[in-house]
Amino acid sequence: MVLDEVGKPIYRSAMKQVDEVAIPLKPKAATHEEGATLFSFLEVADQLFERISEALGKVGLSYAKYEILKHLQDADAPLTLGALAEGQHCARSNITQLVDRLETEGMVRRVDDPVDRRAVRAQLTPVGLSLVQEGSIQIDVVRAQFAAALTTPERVELARLLAKIG
Amino acid sequence: MVLDEVGKPIYRSAMKQVDEVAIPLKPKAATHEEGATLFSFLEVADQLFERISEALGKVGLSYAKYEILKHLQDADAPLTLGALAEGQHCARSNITQLVDRLETEGMVRRVDDPVDRRAVRAQLTPVGLSLVQEGSIQIDVVRAQFAAALTTPERVELARLLAKIG
DNA sequence: CAAGATTGATTCATCAATCTTT
DNA sequence: AAAGATTGATGAATCAATCTTG
């Protein structure tokens, strides 16, 4: 019963939208698209995320799980679930369940907060540490691949364009 | 009991990765990033998708639902769930459940396939048609916003860079 | 048997409500 | 009361198994 380990972002496989306006402003103006569009951009993002997911899948991690482990590794100390939720910019309940699974798989351990008895901290296990290290190597491959696809001036130019878009 | 209507892509709020390599190749080489990186790119994609989701949310649609409706509108005829799954590049079971919800909300209707009794077709209702039209207007706003953020030469250049990345 | 759809189990995300502790 | 975590319901995605029909 091997299940899907690495999901797709919601808009994945959805970025098939043809960038045609519903109500063209000018009768027969620019029907031929001039350069990149919203959906052509998202389609590429989708491919990139897919590469990350595949790479992490090689070491048995989903991106969601990798991120939790990475945060714990960076902190180099057990973190409260609230702190993790803050770091991931996601709902607390999401972290609760993610940590549930990570704990089940032995990558993380729940430990009592020494001072605040309301709080629960997630602690990286040796297994978790090992996996996040392997995961980071996989991520680096994709990152390097991305960097190598463009020249330095191109990456600089892309950064400028991204700043205008975002 | 109003629930989340428009979800986030899985990597949303996750794109906080700092693009630093796990094992720097050179001791103290290029610590200052040269232009756009994998995660800075995905972060922008994330923002764009968020805008789409918000825009569709105004008319009560999620992106997943909008896409189904859009396909049916484009086809201008009832489509088999299999055809929809094909179009969305997603699992059939996903379509089954999406159509369940769309049917519950009265945007779509299941009709028997006239020739193949195994098949079920999804038909757009007047409500669904109305909603997808409103949704398309919302999408166009975001699309126009994207286009307006760059000059034509910039969009052309971006398209070139996207082609190299993807 | 192969193809169409459905159901069931799982991951990952949301929000609302609850429960404990400060 | 406010803050920390959990539980429950839901949306959206996957895969595996099943059921019906060609």
Tab-separated table of C-alpha atoms (C1' of nucleotides) in Angstrom:
chain	number	residue	atom	x	y	z
A	1	MET	CA	0.000	0.000	0.000
A	2	VAL	CA	2.535	2.513	-1.102
A	3	LEU	CA	0.915	5.894	-1.314
A	4	ASP	CA	1.668	9.180	-2.857
A	5	GLU	CA	4.502	10.671	-0.893
A	6	VAL	CA	5.137	13.943	-2.604
A	7	GLY	CA	2.063	15.860	-3.583
A	8	LYS	CA	1.671	18.490	-6.189
A	9	PRO	CA	0.861	22.105	-5.561
A	10	ILE	CA	-2.805	22.746	-6.086
A	11	TYR	CA	-2.323	24.537	-9.339
A	12	ARG	CA	-0.004	21.878	-10.691
A	13	SER	CA	-1.282	20.182	-13.788
A	14	ALA	CA	-3.769	22.951	-13.804
A	15	MET	CA	-1.552	25.474	-15.511
A	16	LYS	CA	-2.949	24.596	-18.857
A	17	GLN	CA	-4.823	27.828	-19.093
A	18	VAL	CA	-4.440	29.490	-22.424
A	19	ASP	CA	-3.719	33.123	-21.789
A	20	GLU	CA	-6.534	34.553	-23.837
A	21	VAL	CA	-8.648	37.348	-22.423
A	22	ALA	CA	-12.345	36.693	-21.962
A	23	ILE	CA	-13.248	40.080	-23.344
A	24	PRO	CA	-10.655	41.427	-25.766
A	25	LEU	CA	-10.345	45.166	-25.356
A	26	LYS	CA	-9.544	45.773	-28.988
A	27	PRO	CA	-11.349	43.883	-31.770
A	28	LYS	CA	-8.379	42.265	-33.438
A	29	ALA	CA	-5.474	43.836	-31.635
A	30	ALA	CA	-2.647	41.708	-30.224
A	31	THR	CA	-3.880	38.171	-30.684
A	32	HIS	CA	-0.335	36.897	-30.832
A	33	GLU	CA	1.030	36.874	-27.305
A	34	GLU	CA	3.915	39.196	-26.633
A	35	GLY	CA	6.271	37.264	-24.395
A	36	ALA	CA	5.669	35.614	-21.066
A	37	THR	CA	2.226	35.475	-19.528
A	38	LEU	CA	0.847	34.800	-16.076
A	39	PHE	CA	0.231	31.157	-16.809
A	40	SER	CA	3.397	30.493	-18.729
A	41	PHE	CA	5.236	31.779	-15.685
A	42	LEU	CA	3.295	29.560	-13.292
A	43	GLU	CA	3.787	26.588	-15.532
A	44	VAL	CA	7.541	26.894	-15.173
A	45	ALA	CA	7.230	27.340	-11.419
A	46	ASP	CA	5.223	24.184	-11.421
A	47	GLN	CA	7.951	22.281	-13.209
A	48	LEU	CA	10.531	23.536	-10.773
A	49	PHE	CA	8.500	22.493	-7.776
A	50	GLU	CA	7.997	19.128	-9.386
A	51	ARG	CA	11.763	18.742	-9.624
A	52	ILE	CA	12.153	19.583	-5.959
A	53	SER	CA	9.473	17.088	-5.022
A	54	GLU	CA	11.044	14.382	-7.108
A	55	ALA	CA	14.475	15.060	-5.703
A	56	LEU	CA	13.217	14.899	-2.120
A	57	GLY	CA	11.214	11.828	-2.987
A	58	LYS	CA	14.485	10.016	-3.611
A	59	VAL	CA	15.233	10.209	0.097
A	60	GLY	CA	11.637	9.578	1.120
A	61	LEU	CA	10.726	13.138	2.035
A	62	SER	CA	7.908	15.420	0.984
A	63	TYR	CA	8.618	19.109	0.802
A	64	ALA	CA	6.392	19.765	3.808
A	65	LYS	CA	8.306	17.292	5.901
A	66	TYR	CA	11.665	18.493	4.653
A	67	GLU	CA	10.879	22.024	5.708
A	68	ILE	CA	10.007	21.062	9.244
A	69	LEU	CA	13.190	19.083	9.575
A	70	LYS	CA	15.208	21.899	8.034
A	71	HIS	CA	13.844	24.419	10.503
A	72	LEU	CA	14.708	22.167	13.380
A	73	GLN	CA	18.164	21.617	11.987
A	74	ASP	CA	18.750	25.334	11.539
A	75	ALA	CA	17.526	26.092	15.038
A	76	ASP	CA	19.772	23.366	16.407
A	77	ALA	CA	17.349	22.968	19.293
A	78	PRO	CA	13.829	21.684	19.892
A	79	LEU	CA	11.209	24.180	18.702
A	80	THR	CA	7.639	24.720	19.830
A	81	LEU	CA	5.019	23.723	17.306
A	82	GLY	CA	3.848	27.312	17.369
A	83	ALA	CA	7.298	28.504	16.376
A	84	LEU	CA	7.338	25.998	13.539
A	85	ALA	CA	3.925	27.159	12.357
A	86	GLU	CA	5.196	30.712	12.470
A	87	GLY	CA	8.249	29.778	10.448
A	88	GLN	CA	6.225	27.944	7.828
A	89	HIS	CA	3.540	30.596	7.707
A	90	CYS	CA	0.912	27.955	8.066
A	91	ALA	CA	-1.864	26.969	10.425
A	92	ARG	CA	-0.897	25.487	13.765
A	93	SER	CA	-3.106	22.482	13.242
A	94	ASN	CA	-1.148	21.680	10.133
A	95	ILE	CA	2.057	21.461	12.132
A	96	THR	CA	0.388	19.293	14.725
A	97	GLN	CA	-0.476	16.720	12.071
A	98	LEU	CA	2.812	16.987	10.222
A	99	VAL	CA	4.682	16.384	13.450
A	100	ASP	CA	2.359	13.458	14.110
A	101	ARG	CA	3.536	11.807	10.917
A	102	LEU	CA	7.143	12.762	11.383
A	103	GLU	CA	7.000	11.293	14.859
A	104	THR	CA	5.413	8.113	13.557
A	105	GLU	CA	8.250	7.795	11.082
A	106	GLY	CA	10.821	8.427	13.778
A	107	MET	CA	12.212	11.632	12.335
A	108	VAL	CA	11.091	13.793	15.193
A	109	ARG	CA	10.250	13.425	18.848
A	110	ARG	CA	7.834	15.455	20.983
A	111	VAL	CA	9.429	16.738	24.160
A	112	ASP	CA	7.974	18.782	26.991
A	113	ASP	CA	8.825	22.433	27.111
A	114	PRO	CA	11.001	22.923	30.196
A	115	VAL	CA	9.322	26.137	31.299
A	116	ASP	CA	5.888	26.421	29.660
A	117	ARG	CA	3.769	23.373	30.320
A	118	ARG	CA	1.314	24.352	27.613
A	119	ALA	CA	3.967	24.102	24.950
A	120	VAL	CA	5.264	21.044	23.129
A	121	ARG	CA	8.580	21.051	21.345
A	122	ALA	CA	9.639	19.005	18.354
A	123	GLN	CA	13.122	17.573	18.561
A	124	LEU	CA	15.097	16.186	15.647
A	125	THR	CA	16.064	12.532	16.017
A	126	PRO	CA	19.272	11.125	14.524
A	127	VAL	CA	17.122	9.634	11.758
A	128	GLY	CA	15.540	13.008	11.085
A	129	LEU	CA	18.895	14.730	11.066
A	130	SER	CA	20.269	12.235	8.612
A	131	LEU	CA	17.287	12.611	6.306
A	132	VAL	CA	17.319	16.374	6.293
A	133	GLN	CA	20.987	16.303	5.399
A	134	GLU	CA	20.295	14.000	2.489
A	135	GLY	CA	17.340	16.139	1.528
A	136	SER	CA	19.450	19.279	1.489
A	137	ILE	CA	21.880	17.654	-0.873
A	138	GLN	CA	19.014	16.812	-3.191
A	139	ILE	CA	17.693	20.355	-2.980
A	140	ASP	CA	21.126	21.698	-3.770
A	141	VAL	CA	21.187	19.680	-6.956
A	142	VAL	CA	17.984	21.294	-8.154
A	143	ARG	CA	19.192	24.686	-7.010
A	144	ALA	CA	22.441	24.285	-8.869
A	145	GLN	CA	20.554	23.090	-11.928
A	146	PHE	CA	18.435	26.229	-11.791
A	147	ALA	CA	21.457	28.461	-11.426
A	148	ALA	CA	23.262	26.716	-14.251
A	149	ALA	CA	20.358	27.208	-16.625
A	150	LEU	CA	21.095	30.923	-16.739
A	151	THR	CA	24.181	33.071	-17.003
A	152	THR	CA	24.965	35.438	-14.176
A	153	PRO	CA	23.694	38.479	-16.080
A	154	GLU	CA	20.536	36.562	-16.881
A	155	ARG	CA	19.947	35.695	-13.249
A	156	VAL	CA	20.465	39.320	-12.335
A	157	GLU	CA	18.013	40.385	-14.988
A	158	LEU	CA	15.538	37.749	-13.857
A	159	ALA	CA	15.798	39.027	-10.298
A	160	ARG	CA	14.946	42.486	-11.558
A	161	LEU	CA	11.910	41.186	-13.429
A	162	LEU	CA	10.769	39.139	-10.445
A	163	ALA	CA	10.923	42.236	-8.299
A	164	LYS	CA	8.663	44.032	-10.735
A	165	ILE	CA	6.203	41.163	-10.857
A	166	GLY	CA	5.977	40.307	-7.166
B	1	MET	CA	-19.015	26.875	9.721
B	2	VAL	CA	-17.426	28.696	6.862
B	3	LEU	CA	-14.417	26.782	5.698
B	4	ASP	CA	-11.377	27.464	3.657
B	5	GLU	CA	-12.485	27.832	0.081
B	6	VAL	CA	-9.314	28.555	-1.781
B	7	GLY	CA	-6.349	26.529	-0.713
B	8	LYS	CA	-2.723	27.256	-1.167
B	9	PRO	CA	-0.304	25.319	-3.301
B	10	ILE	CA	1.620	22.882	-1.198
B	11	TYR	CA	4.808	24.880	-1.256
B	12	ARG	CA	3.039	28.124	-0.427
B	13	SER	CA	4.233	29.748	2.754
B	14	ALA	CA	7.005	27.262	2.495
B	15	MET	CA	9.133	29.243	0.128
B	16	LYS	CA	11.106	30.714	2.948
B	17	GLN	CA	14.136	28.687	2.064
B	18	VAL	CA	17.264	30.704	2.065
B	19	ASP	CA	19.158	29.811	-1.031
B	20	GLU	CA	22.366	28.790	0.633
B	21	VAL	CA	24.089	25.614	-0.377
B	22	ALA	CA	24.488	22.907	2.239
B	23	ILE	CA	28.080	22.331	1.251
B	24	PRO	CA	29.715	25.441	-0.191
B	25	LEU	CA	32.056	24.474	-2.973
B	26	LYS	CA	34.491	27.268	-2.269
B	27	PRO	CA	35.370	28.299	1.288
B	28	LYS	CA	34.303	31.927	1.106
B	29	ALA	CA	33.429	32.385	-2.520
B	30	ALA	CA	30.137	33.931	-3.611
B	31	THR	CA	28.233	34.343	-0.383
B	32	HIS	CA	26.301	37.253	-1.869
B	33	GLU	CA	23.720	35.836	-4.221
B	34	GLU	CA	24.048	36.695	-7.869
B	35	GLY	CA	20.525	37.376	-9.051
B	36	ALA	CA	17.440	35.228	-8.920
B	37	THR	CA	17.474	31.828	-7.268
B	38	LEU	CA	15.244	28.792	-7.342
B	39	PHE	CA	13.347	29.817	-4.256
B	40	SER	CA	13.091	33.487	-5.028
B	41	PHE	CA	11.465	32.435	-8.284
B	42	LEU	CA	9.025	30.104	-6.572
B	43	GLU	CA	8.190	32.729	-4.015
B	44	VAL	CA	6.980	35.066	-6.752
B	45	ALA	CA	5.006	32.247	-8.372
B	46	ASP	CA	3.439	31.687	-5.021
B	47	GLN	CA	2.348	35.302	-4.775
B	48	LEU	CA	0.858	35.168	-8.247
B	49	PHE	CA	-1.120	32.070	-7.475
B	50	GLU	CA	-2.314	33.680	-4.295
B	51	ARG	CA	-3.642	36.591	-6.332
B	52	ILE	CA	-5.499	34.241	-8.624
B	53	SER	CA	-6.990	32.412	-5.668
B	54	GLU	CA	-8.068	35.623	-4.035
B	55	ALA	CA	-9.604	36.929	-7.236
B	56	LEU	CA	-11.574	33.724	-7.788
B	57	GLY	CA	-12.538	33.723	-4.140
B	58	LYS	CA	-14.469	36.925	-4.761
B	59	VAL	CA	-16.924	34.962	-6.870
B	60	GLY	CA	-16.860	31.921	-4.603
B	61	LEU	CA	-14.623	29.726	-6.719
B	62	SER	CA	-11.446	27.826	-6.004
B	63	TYR	CA	-8.963	27.428	-8.808
B	64	ALA	CA	-9.681	23.717	-9.048
B	65	LYS	CA	-13.370	24.345	-9.477
B	66	TYR	CA	-12.838	27.187	-11.902
B	67	GLU	CA	-10.770	24.979	-14.149
B	68	ILE	CA	-13.414	22.305	-14.402
B	69	LEU	CA	-16.040	24.878	-15.245
B	70	LYS	CA	-13.724	26.529	-17.766
B	71	HIS	CA	-13.107	23.257	-19.556
B	72	LEU	CA	-16.807	22.584	-19.792
B	73	GLN	CA	-17.415	26.093	-21.069
B	74	ASP	CA	-14.707	25.774	-23.700
B	75	ALA	CA	-16.017	22.406	-24.837
B	76	ASP	CA	-19.509	23.841	-25.015
B	77	ALA	CA	-20.865	20.354	-24.388
B	78	PRO	CA	-20.998	17.832	-21.542
B	79	LEU	CA	-17.651	16.082	-21.034
B	80	THR	CA	-16.853	12.696	-19.577
B	81	LEU	CA	-15.077	12.771	-16.246
B	82	GLY	CA	-12.245	10.935	-17.913
B	83	ALA	CA	-11.897	13.679	-20.477
B	84	LEU	CA	-11.846	16.250	-17.705
B	85	ALA	CA	-9.177	14.313	-15.845
B	86	GLU	CA	-7.180	14.164	-19.038
B	87	GLY	CA	-7.545	17.889	-19.548
B	88	GLN	CA	-6.461	18.708	-16.012
B	89	HIS	CA	-3.677	16.142	-16.020
B	90	CYS	CA	-4.900	14.785	-12.752
B	91	ALA	CA	-6.193	11.555	-11.278
B	92	ARG	CA	-9.702	10.475	-12.201
B	93	SER	CA	-10.723	10.101	-8.591
B	94	ASN	CA	-9.915	13.740	-8.075
B	95	ILE	CA	-12.372	14.720	-10.776
B	96	THR	CA	-15.012	12.450	-9.337
B	97	GLN	CA	-14.834	14.271	-6.028
B	98	LEU	CA	-14.535	17.724	-7.541
B	99	VAL	CA	-17.617	17.091	-9.628
B	100	ASP	CA	-19.352	15.832	-6.491
B	101	ARG	CA	-18.822	19.195	-4.856
B	102	LEU	CA	-19.644	21.169	-7.975
B	103	GLU	CA	-22.849	19.183	-8.313
B	104	THR	CA	-23.719	19.791	-4.683
B	105	GLU	CA	-23.284	23.496	-5.270
B	106	GLY	CA	-25.399	23.360	-8.410
B	107	MET	CA	-22.685	24.428	-10.837
B	108	VAL	CA	-22.637	21.156	-12.696
B	109	ARG	CA	-24.952	18.258	-13.400
B	110	ARG	CA	-24.114	14.613	-14.068
B	111	VAL	CA	-25.765	13.308	-17.202
B	112	ASP	CA	-25.688	9.856	-18.763
B	113	ASP	CA	-23.500	9.368	-21.756
B	114	PRO	CA	-25.828	8.730	-24.702
B	115	VAL	CA	-23.753	5.926	-26.196
B	116	ASP	CA	-21.408	4.522	-23.536
B	117	ARG	CA	-23.258	3.452	-20.431
B	118	ARG	CA	-20.046	3.236	-18.423
B	119	ALA	CA	-19.369	6.923	-18.921
B	120	VAL	CA	-20.753	9.851	-16.983
B	121	ARG	CA	-20.679	13.357	-18.374
B	122	ALA	CA	-20.529	16.631	-16.491
B	123	GLN	CA	-22.795	19.338	-17.835
B	124	LEU	CA	-22.540	23.019	-17.004
B	125	THR	CA	-25.649	24.448	-15.358
B	126	PRO	CA	-26.734	28.087	-15.864
B	127	VAL	CA	-25.317	28.794	-12.412
B	128	GLY	CA	-22.021	27.207	-13.376
B	129	LEU	CA	-21.885	29.096	-16.622
B	130	SER	CA	-22.521	32.362	-14.857
B	131	LEU	CA	-19.841	31.666	-12.285
B	132	VAL	CA	-17.181	30.658	-14.772
B	133	GLN	CA	-17.849	33.854	-16.700
B	134	GLU	CA	-17.403	35.921	-13.567
B	135	GLY	CA	-14.339	33.892	-12.711
B	136	SER	CA	-12.783	34.540	-16.092
B	137	ILE	CA	-13.211	38.248	-15.607
B	138	GLN	CA	-11.409	37.987	-12.296
B	139	ILE	CA	-8.634	35.957	-13.872
B	140	ASP	CA	-8.280	38.527	-16.620
B	141	VAL	CA	-7.709	41.210	-14.038
B	142	VAL	CA	-4.782	39.312	-12.578
B	143	ARG	CA	-3.496	38.479	-16.038
B	144	ALA	CA	-3.654	42.109	-17.076
B	145	GLN	CA	-1.947	43.100	-13.851
B	146	PHE	CA	0.842	40.677	-14.618
B	147	ALA	CA	1.225	41.946	-18.155
B	148	ALA	CA	1.218	45.548	-16.996
B	149	ALA	CA	3.995	44.927	-14.522
B	150	LEU	CA	6.451	44.506	-17.378
B	151	THR	CA	7.135	46.263	-20.633
B	152	THR	CA	6.748	44.311	-23.852
B	153	PRO	CA	10.514	43.836	-24.268
B	154	GLU	CA	10.682	42.671	-20.661
B	155	ARG	CA	7.945	40.107	-21.199
B	156	VAL	CA	9.742	38.877	-24.286
B	157	GLU	CA	12.969	38.601	-22.345
B	158	LEU	CA	11.183	36.837	-19.505
B	159	ALA	CA	9.734	34.334	-21.962
B	160	ARG	CA	13.248	33.626	-23.177
B	161	LEU	CA	14.501	33.075	-19.629
B	162	LEU	CA	11.521	30.876	-18.765
B	163	ALA	CA	12.279	28.734	-21.785
B	164	LYS	CA	15.830	28.255	-20.530
B	165	ILE	CA	14.676	27.394	-17.025
B	166	GLY	CA	11.820	25.042	-17.849
C	1	DC	C1'	-9.751	-8.414	-20.325
C	2	DA	C1'	-9.792	-3.182	-20.813
C	3	DA	C1'	-11.969	1.098	-19.949
C	4	DG	C1'	-15.120	4.319	-17.195
C	5	DA	C1'	-16.208	5.799	-12.730
C	6	DT	C1'	-16.383	5.310	-7.883
C	7	DT	C1'	-14.797	4.367	-3.138
C	8	DG	C1'	-11.251	4.124	0.449
C	9	DA	C1'	-6.886	5.376	2.561
C	10	DT	C1'	-3.336	8.958	2.898
C	11	DT	C1'	-0.892	13.657	2.552
C	12	DC	C1'	-1.159	18.446	3.131
C	13	DA	C1'	-3.638	22.601	3.570
C	14	DT	C1'	-7.455	25.584	5.708
C	15	DC	C1'	-10.702	27.186	9.689
C	16	DA	C1'	-13.502	26.501	13.896
C	17	DA	C1'	-13.963	24.706	18.313
C	18	DT	C1'	-12.085	22.735	22.413
C	19	DC	C1'	-8.944	21.832	26.222
C	20	DT	C1'	-5.106	22.980	29.163
C	21	DT	C1'	-2.142	26.206	31.161
C	22	DT	C1'	-0.413	30.929	31.900
D	1	DA	C1'	-9.011	36.293	29.100
D	2	DA	C1'	-5.061	34.891	26.194
D	3	DA	C1'	-1.821	31.590	24.417
D	4	DG	C1'	-0.329	26.680	23.124
D	5	DA	C1'	-1.761	22.530	21.156
D	6	DT	C1'	-5.109	19.335	19.624
D	7	DT	C1'	-9.310	17.588	17.353
D	8	DG	C1'	-12.894	17.729	13.774
D	9	DA	C1'	-14.732	19.022	9.302
D	10	DT	C1'	-13.531	20.242	4.713
D	11	DG	C1'	-10.906	20.977	0.126
D	12	DA	C1'	-7.748	19.216	-3.078
D	13	DA	C1'	-4.410	16.003	-4.526
D	14	DT	C1'	-2.398	11.109	-4.902
D	15	DC	C1'	-2.717	5.794	-5.501
D	16	DA	C1'	-4.974	1.281	-5.000
D	17	DA	C1'	-8.909	-1.477	-5.297
D	18	DT	C1'	-13.531	-2.305	-6.809
D	19	DC	C1'	-17.650	-2.336	-9.651
D	20	DT	C1'	-19.951	-1.919	-14.035
D	21	DT	C1'	-19.991	-2.073	-18.836
D	22	DG	C1'	-17.838	-2.598	-23.656
